[in-house]
Coordinates of C-alpha atoms and ligand atoms in Angstrom, one line a residue:
M243 CA -26.4 -1.5 4.7
R244 CA -23.8 -2.9 7.2
A245 CA -21.2 -0.5 7.7
L246 CA -17.9 -0.4 10.1
R247 CA -18.1 3.1 11.3
A248 CA -16.4 5.8 14.0
H249 CA -18.7 9.3 14.2
H250 CA -15.7 10.3 16.5
R251 CA -12.3 11.0 16.4
G252 CA -9.9 7.9 17.7
G253 CA -8.9 4.6 17.5
P254 CA -10.3 0.5 17.0
E255 CA -12.3 1.3 20.1
Q256 CA -14.6 4.1 17.9
L257 CA -15.2 1.6 15.0
V258 CA -18.6 0.3 15.9
L259 CA -20.4 -2.0 13.2
E260 CA -24.1 -0.7 12.4
D261 CA -26.6 0.1 10.0
A262 CA -26.1 2.7 7.4
E263 CA -26.8 4.6 4.0
I264 CA -26.1 2.6 0.8
P265 CA -24.3 5.7 -0.6
V266 CA -24.8 6.9 -4.4
P267 CA -23.0 7.2 -7.0
G268 CA -21.7 10.5 -8.4
P269 CA -21.0 11.5 -12.1
G270 CA -18.5 9.5 -12.8
E271 CA -18.5 7.3 -10.0
V272 CA -18.9 3.5 -9.5
L273 CA -21.0 1.3 -6.4
V274 CA -19.5 -1.5 -5.7
A275 CA -21.1 -4.3 -3.6
V276 CA -17.8 -4.5 -1.2
H277 CA -16.2 -9.1 -0.7
A278 CA -12.9 -7.7 0.4
A279 CA -11.6 -4.1 1.9
A280 CA -7.7 -4.1 3.8
I281 CA -6.8 -2.1 6.2
T282 CA -3.8 -0.3 6.8
L283 CA -3.1 -0.3 10.3
T284 CA -2.2 3.1 11.0
E285 CA -4.9 4.7 8.7
L286 CA -6.7 5.8 12.2
L287 CA -4.1 8.7 13.1
W288 CA -4.7 10.3 9.4
D289 CA -6.2 13.8 9.1
L290 CA -8.0 12.9 5.9
S291 CA -9.2 9.7 7.4
W292 CA -11.4 12.0 9.3
Q293 CA -11.6 15.3 7.5
T294 CA -12.1 16.9 3.8
R295 CA -9.3 18.2 1.5
D296 CA -10.5 21.7 3.2
G297 CA -9.9 19.9 6.9
A298 CA -13.8 19.5 7.9
D299 CA -14.7 17.0 9.2
R300 CA -16.4 13.8 7.7
T301 CA -17.5 11.5 10.9
P302 CA -19.6 9.5 10.9
V303 CA -15.9 8.2 8.9
I304 CA -16.6 4.4 7.6
P305 CA -12.2 3.0 7.2
S306 CA -10.1 0.6 4.7
H307 CA -9.2 1.3 1.3
E308 CA -8.6 -0.8 -0.7
V309 CA -11.7 -3.0 -2.4
S310 CA -12.4 -6.1 -4.3
G311 CA -16.1 -6.9 -5.0
V312 CA -18.4 -6.7 -7.6
V313 CA -20.5 -3.9 -9.2
G314 CA -23.7 -3.2 -8.4
G315 CA -24.6 0.5 -10.0
L316 CA -23.3 2.8 -11.8
G317 CA -23.7 7.0 -11.8
T318 CA -23.3 9.2 -15.1
G319 CA -21.3 9.3 -17.2
V320 CA -19.7 5.7 -16.5
D321 CA -19.6 3.4 -20.1
S322 CA -16.4 1.5 -18.6
L323 CA -17.7 -0.8 -16.4
A324 CA -20.8 -3.1 -16.6
A325 CA -23.5 -4.6 -13.3
G326 CA -21.9 -7.4 -12.4
D327 CA -17.9 -6.7 -13.8
E328 CA -15.3 -8.0 -10.7
V329 CA -13.1 -4.6 -9.6
Y330 CA -10.5 -3.6 -7.1
G331 CA -9.1 -0.5 -6.5
L332 CA -7.9 1.9 -3.9
V333 CA -11.0 4.2 -2.3
D334 CA -8.9 7.6 -1.6
F335 CA -8.8 8.3 1.8
D336 CA -10.9 11.9 2.1
R337 CA -13.5 9.9 1.5
N338 CA -15.4 6.9 2.6
G339 CA -13.8 3.3 2.9
A340 CA -15.1 0.4 2.0
A341 CA -15.6 -1.6 5.7
A342 CA -19.3 -1.7 4.1
E343 CA -21.8 -3.8 2.3
F344 CA -21.4 -0.7 -0.3
V345 CA -19.0 1.7 -1.4
T346 CA -18.6 4.1 -4.0
V347 CA -15.4 4.9 -5.9
P348 CA -14.4 6.8 -8.5
A349 CA -14.0 4.7 -12.0
S350 CA -10.9 6.2 -12.6
A351 CA -9.7 4.1 -9.1
L352 CA -10.6 1.3 -10.2
A353 CA -9.8 -1.9 -12.8
A354 CA -11.0 -5.5 -13.8
K355 CA -10.3 -7.9 -10.4
P356 CA -7.1 -10.0 -11.5
A357 CA -8.9 -13.2 -12.4
K358 CA -6.7 -15.5 -11.3
A359 CA -6.9 -13.6 -7.6
T360 CA -9.9 -14.2 -5.0
H361 CA -11.2 -11.3 -3.7
V362 CA -8.9 -11.6 -0.5
E363 CA -6.5 -11.4 -2.6
A364 CA -6.8 -9.0 -4.6
A365 CA -7.6 -6.2 -1.4
A366 CA -4.4 -7.2 -1.0
L367 CA -3.0 -5.0 -4.0
P368 CA -3.9 -1.6 -4.2
L369 CA -2.2 0.6 -2.0
A370 CA 0.7 -1.1 -1.1
A371 CA 1.5 -2.4 -5.0
L372 CA 0.3 0.9 -6.8
T373 CA 3.2 2.7 -4.2
A374 CA 5.5 -0.3 -4.7
W375 CA 4.9 0.2 -9.2
Q376 CA 4.8 4.4 -8.8
A377 CA 8.2 4.1 -6.4
L378 CA 9.7 1.6 -9.6
V379 CA 9.0 3.1 -11.9
D380 CA 7.1 7.0 -12.7
H381 CA 9.8 8.2 -10.7
A382 CA 13.0 5.8 -9.9
G383 CA 12.6 4.7 -13.4
I384 CA 14.4 1.4 -12.9
R385 CA 16.0 -0.3 -15.4
P386 CA 17.2 -3.9 -15.8
G387 CA 20.8 -4.9 -14.3
E388 CA 20.3 -2.1 -11.9
R389 CA 20.7 -3.0 -8.3
V390 CA 17.9 -1.9 -6.7
L391 CA 17.8 -1.6 -2.4
V392 CA 14.2 -2.3 -0.5
H393 CA 14.4 -1.6 3.1
G394 CA 12.2 -3.3 4.7
G395 CA 11.2 -5.9 1.6
A396 CA 8.3 -8.1 4.3
G397 CA 6.6 -5.2 4.1
G398 CA 3.2 -3.8 3.3
V399 CA 5.2 -1.7 0.1
G400 CA 8.1 -3.8 0.6
V401 CA 7.1 -7.3 -0.7
Y402 CA 5.7 -5.5 -3.8
G403 CA 9.0 -3.3 -4.4
V404 CA 10.7 -7.0 -4.1
Q405 CA 8.9 -8.7 -6.5
L406 CA 8.5 -5.2 -9.2
A407 CA 11.8 -4.6 -9.5
A408 CA 13.3 -8.5 -9.5
H409 CA 10.0 -8.7 -12.4
L410 CA 11.9 -5.7 -14.0
G411 CA 14.9 -7.6 -13.9
A412 CA 16.6 -5.3 -11.1
H413 CA 19.4 -7.3 -9.2
V414 CA 17.4 -7.2 -5.6
I415 CA 18.6 -6.5 -2.4
A416 CA 15.9 -6.4 0.9
T417 CA 16.9 -5.6 4.0
D418 CA 14.3 -7.1 7.1
L419 CA 13.9 -9.3 9.9
P420 CA 15.9 -12.3 9.7
A421 CA 12.5 -14.5 10.6
N422 CA 11.6 -12.7 6.4
E423 CA 14.6 -14.0 5.2
S424 CA 13.2 -17.4 3.6
F425 CA 10.2 -15.1 2.6
V426 CA 11.5 -12.0 1.3
R427 CA 14.6 -14.4 -1.0
S428 CA 11.3 -16.1 -2.1
L429 CA 9.9 -13.4 -3.7
G430 CA 13.0 -12.4 -5.3
A431 CA 15.3 -11.0 -3.1
A432 CA 18.7 -11.6 -4.3
E433 CA 20.6 -10.8 -1.2
F434 CA 19.5 -10.6 2.1
L435 CA 19.8 -8.4 4.7
D436 CA 19.4 -8.3 8.6
F437 CA 18.9 -5.1 10.2
T438 CA 19.4 -6.2 13.6
T439 CA 22.8 -7.2 12.8
Q440 CA 23.9 -5.7 9.8
R441 CA 24.4 -2.0 8.2
F442 CA 23.7 -2.2 5.9
D443 CA 25.5 1.2 5.0
D444 CA 29.0 -0.7 5.7
E445 CA 28.4 -3.6 3.1
L446 CA 26.4 -1.9 0.1
S447 CA 27.7 0.9 -2.4
G448 CA 27.0 2.1 -6.1
L449 CA 23.8 0.9 -5.9
D450 CA 21.1 2.3 -8.5
V451 CA 18.0 2.7 -6.5
I452 CA 16.6 2.9 -3.1
L453 CA 13.1 2.2 -1.5
D454 CA 12.8 3.1 1.8
A455 CA 9.8 1.8 3.3
V456 CA 11.3 2.1 6.7
G457 CA 12.4 6.8 6.8
G458 CA 14.2 7.9 9.4
E459 CA 17.7 7.0 10.3
T460 CA 17.5 4.2 7.5
L461 CA 16.9 6.7 5.3
A462 CA 19.5 9.1 7.0
R463 CA 21.9 6.7 6.0
S464 CA 20.7 6.0 2.2
Y465 CA 22.0 8.5 0.6
G466 CA 25.7 7.8 0.7
V467 CA 25.1 4.2 -0.5
L468 CA 24.0 5.1 -4.3
R469 CA 26.2 6.1 -7.3
P470 CA 26.7 9.2 -8.7
R471 CA 23.1 10.0 -9.9
G472 CA 21.5 7.2 -8.6
R473 CA 17.5 7.3 -7.4
L474 CA 16.2 7.1 -3.7
V475 CA 12.7 6.6 -3.5
T476 CA 11.4 7.2 -0.1
L477 CA 7.9 6.6 1.4
A478 CA 7.5 7.7 5.5
A479 CA 8.5 11.4 5.0
P480 CA 10.2 14.4 1.8
P481 CA 14.0 14.3 1.5
D482 CA 16.7 15.5 2.7
Q483 CA 18.1 17.7 0.1
T484 CA 21.2 20.0 1.3
Q485 CA 22.5 15.3 1.6
A486 CA 21.2 14.1 -1.2
Q487 CA 22.9 17.7 -2.5
K488 CA 25.8 16.6 -1.1
H489 CA 25.9 13.2 -2.8
A490 CA 25.2 14.1 -5.8
V491 CA 21.7 11.7 -5.9
H492 CA 17.7 11.7 -6.5
A493 CA 16.2 12.0 -3.7
M494 CA 12.8 11.8 -4.5
F495 CA 8.5 11.9 -1.8
F496 CA 5.4 11.3 -3.3
V497 CA 2.2 10.4 -2.5
V498 CA 0.6 7.7 -3.8
R499 CA -2.5 8.3 -6.5
P500 CA -5.5 5.8 -7.3
D501 CA -4.0 4.7 -11.8
H502 CA -6.7 2.5 -13.7
G503 CA -4.2 1.7 -16.0
E504 CA -1.9 0.9 -13.3
L505 CA -4.4 -1.1 -11.3
A506 CA -4.5 -3.4 -14.9
Q507 CA -1.5 -3.8 -15.3
I508 CA -0.5 -5.2 -11.9
A509 CA -3.3 -7.0 -12.5
A510 CA -2.2 -8.7 -15.3
L511 CA 1.6 -9.1 -13.7
V512 CA -0.6 -11.0 -11.0
D513 CA -2.8 -13.1 -13.9
D514 CA 0.7 -14.2 -15.2
G515 CA 2.7 -15.6 -12.0
S516 CA 4.9 -12.0 -11.6
L517 CA 3.2 -11.4 -8.7
R518 CA 2.0 -12.6 -5.7
P519 CA -0.3 -10.3 -3.3
V520 CA 0.8 -11.2 0.3
V521 CA -1.8 -11.7 3.1
A522 CA -0.6 -11.4 7.1
G523 CA -4.4 -12.4 8.2
V524 CA -8.6 -11.6 7.6
F525 CA -11.7 -10.8 9.8
P526 CA -14.9 -10.8 9.3
L527 CA -16.6 -6.7 8.1
A528 CA -18.0 -7.9 12.3
E529 CA -14.6 -8.2 14.0
G530 CA -13.1 -4.8 12.4
R531 CA -12.0 -3.0 15.4
A532 CA -10.3 -7.1 16.5
A533 CA -8.5 -7.0 12.6
F534 CA -7.3 -2.7 13.8
E535 CA -5.9 -3.6 17.4
S536 CA -3.9 -6.6 15.5
I537 CA -0.9 -3.9 15.1
H538 CA -0.1 -4.7 18.0
G539 CA -0.3 -8.3 18.4
P540 CA 2.9 -10.2 16.5
R541 CA 3.3 -8.7 12.5
R542 CA 2.7 -11.1 9.5
P543 CA 3.9 -9.8 6.5
G544 CA 1.5 -8.9 3.8
K545 CA -2.6 -7.0 4.1
T546 CA -4.6 -7.0 6.8
I547 CA -8.4 -7.8 5.6
L548 CA -11.7 -7.7 6.4
V549 CA -14.4 -10.3 4.6
V550 CA -17.0 -8.1 3.8
R551 CA -19.2 -10.6 1.8
P552 CA -17.9 -14.8 2.1
Ligands
NAP654 N1 3.9 8.2 0.3 C1 2.7 7.1 0.0 O1 2.2 7.4 -0.2 C2 3.1 5.9 0.9 C3 2.6 5.2 0.1 C4 2.3 3.7 1.6 C5 2.7 4.2 2.0 N2 3.4 4.8 2.9 C6 4.8 4.9 4.2 O2 5.4 4.0 4.4 C7 6.0 3.8 5.1 C8 6.2 2.1 5.1 O3 4.2 1.3 4.6 P1 3.9 -0.4 5.5 O4 2.7 -0.7 4.5 O5 5.4 -0.8 4.1 O6 4.7 -0.1 6.2 P2 5.9 -1.8 7.4 O7 4.1 -3.0 6.5 O8 5.3 -1.4 8.4 O9 7.1 -2.4 6.4 C9 8.1 -1.6 6.9 C10 9.3 -2.9 7.2 O10 10.2 -2.6 7.2 C11 10.7 -2.6 8.1 N3 11.9 -2.3 9.5 C12 11.4 -1.1 10.8 N4 12.3 -1.5 10.3 C13 13.0 -1.0 9.7 C14 15.0 -1.4 9.3 N5 15.8 -0.5 10.3 N6 16.0 -1.5 8.4 C15 15.0 -2.1 7.5 N7 13.0 -3.1 7.9 C16 12.8 -2.7 8.5 C17 9.0 -3.6 9.0 O11 9.4 -4.5 10.3 P3 8.9 -5.1 11.1 O12 7.7 -5.7 10.7 O13 9.1 -5.5 12.6 O14 9.0 -3.1 12.7 C18 8.6 -4.3 7.9 O15 8.3 -5.0 7.3 C19 4.9 3.6 6.1 O16 5.2 5.0 6.7 C20 3.3 4.3 5.4 O17 3.2 5.8 6.2 C21 3.6 5.6 2.0

């Protein structure tokens, strides 16, 4: 098969399009014929993109860990899917990704592709929409009527955080660059703050929930704008529990995990029009290196997608 691979740790300059063995699905795994795969612009910087969880070298590696495609084969013990099924899902970062004609994925990390989404649109969902879902539903447990602040509402996770919080009945306030205001409002934000000119901690107080996709100083200023027992879910690094205790709030960090049931619920929301996939740019597999290099160019909201089978 054709695959985008890196033989040595580094940046996009290490990526080469070459022939590789078609992987064989192990027990509980599915061989997926890849139609589209989403890259995460920073994934080549992460240790897990190059190593096993035990720290062993995995090179040569294949990047791009969100996939939409068609089932091409089944490992032993998989009876929930059949050859020809259209599926989408999240490939763990400590195994080969989907920038190739085929990828093997545990069946538990796949679900039926949203019927109303193209493969390109479906590939834009798994990592970011699962992260937003797990943050808002599993960790924050948001309820209708709550006031929810999404930091970075036009970002990879933010676009789904805004949509999901609004769908779940929250009053959504989002921050981002002013150029993104009308887009973020179109996703369901009732209020918008331009983080370049407005300090959210001067303008907001008593919030129920914050989804923080920014971290750093933005996180540091967030504890004090929640109500007592408000919930803060942050994504970049663990929060400061001393600050959380000082303000009597719950502050949480987690790492997203593949989840069949949640992917199925996300697909249902796409099919009923409640959740819109957001695609920033599309590159053919052969231009995978350029796709990763697009991190340096002008940013558009959403995911960057590699098309493997047009
Ligand atoms: N824990 C997990 O499981 C998990 C899962 C997914 C992602 N993450 C992490 O979550 C973070 C966000 O990921 P992402 O893919 O959503 O990143 P992203 O696409 O870069 O989104 C961040 C957004 O925040 C905006 N922004 C930058 N500074 C801001 C500020 N001071 N106030 C408000 N908005 C600001 C950015 O605008 P610009 O584009 O102009 O910079 C961008 O729209 C990253 O650190 C990522 O590693 C963690």
